[in-house]
Amino acid sequence: MTSRQTKPSENSRFEGSRTSALPLTPSEDRQWATMAHFGAILGCVPSAIVFAVFRDRGPFTAQESKEAFNFTFPLTILAIVFNVLMILPVIGWLFAVLAVALWVYMTVSGALAAIQANKGRPYRYRINLRLMK
């Protein structure tokens, strides 16, 4: 053995970490589902992160983060398009108004869904493309 490699001792204080994360408790499951919906204020990124990290740990979180992502993804793309079109002369102001209105709609809808998810009730958006199954 080289000087950098050491033989693990029988009485080692440190043990390896778990290979899989523990399942979420019911309250944590509701909490992360709520965060996925509240994340609509920032677009589709928060719900995608919550889904990627917690989908295997909590069924309610997986279901609600998927629903939130399906709702926010097309609207986020549309908001990006509106923000790019704001630079157009003469009609750019119209796209600025539409971008703000879309952001308000996404934020209010996400907040309403988060309130329901926090109560433990599944939420379905009225207008939603089911892109992620």
PDB file of C-alpha atoms in Angstrom:
ATOM      1  CA  MET A   1       0.000   0.000   0.000  1.00  0.00           C
ATOM      2  CA  THR A   2       1.086   3.531  -0.642  1.00  0.00           C
ATOM      3  CA  SER A   3       1.211   6.171   2.011  1.00  0.00           C
ATOM      4  CA  ARG A   4      -2.086   7.698   0.776  1.00  0.00           C
ATOM      5  CA  GLN A   5      -4.035   4.468   0.994  1.00  0.00           C
ATOM      6  CA  THR A   6      -4.916   3.233   4.408  1.00  0.00           C
ATOM      7  CA  LYS A   7      -6.445  -0.018   5.415  1.00  0.00           C
ATOM      8  CA  PRO A   8      -9.946   0.431   6.878  1.00  0.00           C
ATOM      9  CA  SER A   9      -9.961  -0.606  10.482  1.00  0.00           C
ATOM     10  CA  GLU A  10     -12.468  -2.991  11.993  1.00  0.00           C
ATOM     11  CA  ASN A  11     -13.571  -0.343  14.507  1.00  0.00           C
ATOM     12  CA  SER A  12     -14.080   2.464  12.016  1.00  0.00           C
ATOM     13  CA  ARG A  13     -16.355   5.245  13.287  1.00  0.00           C
ATOM     14  CA  PHE A  14     -17.534   6.227   9.828  1.00  0.00           C
ATOM     15  CA  GLU A  15     -19.951   4.198   7.826  1.00  0.00           C
ATOM     16  CA  GLY A  16     -21.081   4.615   4.248  1.00  0.00           C
ATOM     17  CA  SER A  17     -24.189   6.594   3.459  1.00  0.00           C
ATOM     18  CA  ARG A  18     -27.402   5.020   2.320  1.00  0.00           C
ATOM     19  CA  THR A  19     -27.685   4.257  -1.366  1.00  0.00           C
ATOM     20  CA  SER A  20     -31.289   5.480  -1.468  1.00  0.00           C
ATOM     21  CA  ALA A  21     -32.962   8.308   0.366  1.00  0.00           C
ATOM     22  CA  LEU A  22     -35.611   7.711   2.974  1.00  0.00           C
ATOM     23  CA  PRO A  23     -39.267   8.123   1.999  1.00  0.00           C
ATOM     24  CA  LEU A  24     -40.884  11.421   2.882  1.00  0.00           C
ATOM     25  CA  THR A  25     -43.178  11.649   5.870  1.00  0.00           C
ATOM     26  CA  PRO A  26     -46.769  12.680   5.050  1.00  0.00           C
ATOM     27  CA  SER A  27     -46.130  16.253   6.199  1.00  0.00           C
ATOM     28  CA  GLU A  28     -42.913  16.493   4.158  1.00  0.00           C
ATOM     29  CA  ASP A  29     -44.755  15.027   1.179  1.00  0.00           C
ATOM     30  CA  ARG A  30     -47.381  17.780   1.425  1.00  0.00           C
ATOM     31  CA  GLN A  31     -44.695  20.415   1.982  1.00  0.00           C
ATOM     32  CA  TRP A  32     -42.745  19.561  -1.187  1.00  0.00           C
ATOM     33  CA  ALA A  33     -45.938  19.269  -3.230  1.00  0.00           C
ATOM     34  CA  THR A  34     -46.877  22.737  -2.000  1.00  0.00           C
ATOM     35  CA  MET A  35     -43.448  24.109  -2.926  1.00  0.00           C
ATOM     36  CA  ALA A  36     -43.760  22.673  -6.426  1.00  0.00           C
ATOM     37  CA  HIS A  37     -46.968  24.660  -6.952  1.00  0.00           C
ATOM     38  CA  PHE A  38     -45.698  27.841  -5.263  1.00  0.00           C
ATOM     39  CA  GLY A  39     -42.678  27.675  -7.565  1.00  0.00           C
ATOM     40  CA  ALA A  40     -44.919  28.807 -10.434  1.00  0.00           C
ATOM     41  CA  ILE A  41     -43.851  32.347  -9.567  1.00  0.00           C
ATOM     42  CA  LEU A  42     -40.460  31.404 -11.098  1.00  0.00           C
ATOM     43  CA  GLY A  43     -41.794  29.354 -14.007  1.00  0.00           C
ATOM     44  CA  CYS A  44     -41.309  25.647 -14.590  1.00  0.00           C
ATOM     45  CA  VAL A  45     -37.852  25.238 -13.034  1.00  0.00           C
ATOM     46  CA  PRO A  46     -38.889  24.747  -9.361  1.00  0.00           C
ATOM     47  CA  SER A  47     -41.476  22.084 -10.163  1.00  0.00           C
ATOM     48  CA  ALA A  48     -38.983  20.275 -12.411  1.00  0.00           C
ATOM     49  CA  ILE A  49     -36.382  20.265  -9.632  1.00  0.00           C
ATOM     50  CA  VAL A  50     -38.880  19.043  -7.026  1.00  0.00           C
ATOM     51  CA  PHE A  51     -40.018  16.293  -9.392  1.00  0.00           C
ATOM     52  CA  ALA A  52     -36.466  15.200 -10.191  1.00  0.00           C
ATOM     53  CA  VAL A  53     -35.349  15.109  -6.559  1.00  0.00           C
ATOM     54  CA  PHE A  54     -38.437  13.814  -4.741  1.00  0.00           C
ATOM     55  CA  ARG A  55     -40.428  11.724  -7.261  1.00  0.00           C
ATOM     56  CA  ASP A  56     -39.265   8.430  -5.782  1.00  0.00           C
ATOM     57  CA  ARG A  57     -39.593   9.528  -2.173  1.00  0.00           C
ATOM     58  CA  GLY A  58     -43.211  10.702  -1.991  1.00  0.00           C
ATOM     59  CA  PRO A  59     -46.195   9.768  -4.161  1.00  0.00           C
ATOM     60  CA  PHE A  60     -48.115  12.985  -3.483  1.00  0.00           C
ATOM     61  CA  THR A  61     -45.061  15.092  -4.280  1.00  0.00           C
ATOM     62  CA  ALA A  62     -44.478  13.170  -7.518  1.00  0.00           C
ATOM     63  CA  GLN A  63     -48.091  13.626  -8.590  1.00  0.00           C
ATOM     64  CA  GLU A  64     -48.349  17.310  -7.719  1.00  0.00           C
ATOM     65  CA  SER A  65     -44.918  18.349  -9.021  1.00  0.00           C
ATOM     66  CA  LYS A  66     -45.740  16.641 -12.318  1.00  0.00           C
ATOM     67  CA  GLU A  67     -49.057  18.518 -12.455  1.00  0.00           C
ATOM     68  CA  ALA A  68     -47.311  21.812 -11.656  1.00  0.00           C
ATOM     69  CA  PHE A  69     -44.652  21.191 -14.316  1.00  0.00           C
ATOM     70  CA  ASN A  70     -47.260  20.326 -16.947  1.00  0.00           C
ATOM     71  CA  PHE A  71     -49.034  23.603 -16.169  1.00  0.00           C
ATOM     72  CA  THR A  72     -46.003  25.893 -15.996  1.00  0.00           C
ATOM     73  CA  PHE A  73     -43.814  24.531 -18.814  1.00  0.00           C
ATOM     74  CA  PRO A  74     -45.874  25.785 -21.798  1.00  0.00           C
ATOM     75  CA  LEU A  75     -46.575  29.073 -20.022  1.00  0.00           C
ATOM     76  CA  THR A  76     -42.884  29.577 -19.281  1.00  0.00           C
ATOM     77  CA  ILE A  77     -42.037  29.049 -22.958  1.00  0.00           C
ATOM     78  CA  LEU A  78     -44.791  31.503 -23.919  1.00  0.00           C
ATOM     79  CA  ALA A  79     -43.497  34.062 -21.402  1.00  0.00           C
ATOM     80  CA  ILE A  80     -39.995  33.778 -22.870  1.00  0.00           C
ATOM     81  CA  VAL A  81     -41.409  34.372 -26.357  1.00  0.00           C
ATOM     82  CA  PHE A  82     -43.353  37.422 -25.116  1.00  0.00           C
ATOM     83  CA  ASN A  83     -40.239  38.807 -23.451  1.00  0.00           C
ATOM     84  CA  VAL A  84     -38.237  38.436 -26.657  1.00  0.00           C
ATOM     85  CA  LEU A  85     -40.998  40.073 -28.710  1.00  0.00           C
ATOM     86  CA  MET A  86     -41.023  43.087 -26.350  1.00  0.00           C
ATOM     87  CA  ILE A  87     -38.093  44.524 -28.291  1.00  0.00           C
ATOM     88  CA  LEU A  88     -40.235  45.047 -31.379  1.00  0.00           C
ATOM     89  CA  PRO A  89     -40.874  48.725 -32.077  1.00  0.00           C
ATOM     90  CA  VAL A  90     -44.448  50.042 -31.930  1.00  0.00           C
ATOM     91  CA  ILE A  91     -46.101  46.808 -30.695  1.00  0.00           C
ATOM     92  CA  GLY A  92     -43.521  45.731 -28.112  1.00  0.00           C
ATOM     93  CA  TRP A  93     -45.562  47.269 -25.319  1.00  0.00           C
ATOM     94  CA  LEU A  94     -48.393  44.840 -26.093  1.00  0.00           C
ATOM     95  CA  PHE A  95     -46.110  41.852 -25.546  1.00  0.00           C
ATOM     96  CA  ALA A  96     -44.855  43.426 -22.315  1.00  0.00           C
ATOM     97  CA  VAL A  97     -48.438  43.666 -21.033  1.00  0.00           C
ATOM     98  CA  LEU A  98     -49.130  40.080 -22.118  1.00  0.00           C
ATOM     99  CA  ALA A  99     -45.959  38.844 -20.373  1.00  0.00           C
ATOM    100  CA  VAL A 100     -46.955  40.523 -17.113  1.00  0.00           C
ATOM    101  CA  ALA A 101     -50.531  39.226 -17.361  1.00  0.00           C
ATOM    102  CA  LEU A 102     -49.243  35.722 -18.002  1.00  0.00           C
ATOM    103  CA  TRP A 103     -46.896  35.922 -15.023  1.00  0.00           C
ATOM    104  CA  VAL A 104     -49.737  37.110 -12.764  1.00  0.00           C
ATOM    105  CA  TYR A 105     -51.987  34.292 -14.017  1.00  0.00           C
ATOM    106  CA  MET A 106     -49.278  31.688 -13.415  1.00  0.00           C
ATOM    107  CA  THR A 107     -48.512  33.044  -9.943  1.00  0.00           C
ATOM    108  CA  VAL A 108     -52.148  33.210  -8.798  1.00  0.00           C
ATOM    109  CA  SER A 109     -52.944  29.760 -10.222  1.00  0.00           C
ATOM    110  CA  GLY A 110     -49.875  28.281  -8.557  1.00  0.00           C
ATOM    111  CA  ALA A 111     -50.770  29.867  -5.220  1.00  0.00           C
ATOM    112  CA  LEU A 112     -54.320  28.480  -5.365  1.00  0.00           C
ATOM    113  CA  ALA A 113     -52.970  25.024  -6.206  1.00  0.00           C
ATOM    114  CA  ALA A 114     -50.387  25.251  -3.412  1.00  0.00           C
ATOM    115  CA  ILE A 115     -53.087  26.026  -0.854  1.00  0.00           C
ATOM    116  CA  GLN A 116     -54.993  22.904  -1.892  1.00  0.00           C
ATOM    117  CA  ALA A 117     -51.839  20.764  -1.918  1.00  0.00           C
ATOM    118  CA  ASN A 118     -50.940  22.003   1.553  1.00  0.00           C
ATOM    119  CA  LYS A 119     -54.299  20.708   2.751  1.00  0.00           C
ATOM    120  CA  GLY A 120     -53.434  17.319   1.246  1.00  0.00           C
ATOM    121  CA  ARG A 121     -55.900  17.614  -1.618  1.00  0.00           C
ATOM    122  CA  PRO A 122     -54.748  16.832  -5.151  1.00  0.00           C
ATOM    123  CA  TYR A 123     -55.150  19.794  -7.487  1.00  0.00           C
ATOM    124  CA  ARG A 124     -55.915  19.776 -11.196  1.00  0.00           C
ATOM    125  CA  TYR A 125     -55.454  22.938 -13.219  1.00  0.00           C
ATOM    126  CA  ARG A 126     -58.409  23.756 -15.460  1.00  0.00           C
ATOM    127  CA  ILE A 127     -56.244  24.343 -18.504  1.00  0.00           C
ATOM    128  CA  ASN A 128     -53.303  21.974 -18.550  1.00  0.00           C
ATOM    129  CA  LEU A 129     -51.377  20.107 -21.205  1.00  0.00           C
ATOM    130  CA  ARG A 130     -50.477  16.697 -19.871  1.00  0.00           C
ATOM    131  CA  LEU A 131     -46.994  16.618 -21.418  1.00  0.00           C
ATOM    132  CA  MET A 132     -45.330  14.549 -18.693  1.00  0.00           C
ATOM    133  CA  LYS A 133     -47.298  11.390 -17.961  1.00  0.00           C
TER     134      LYS A 133
END
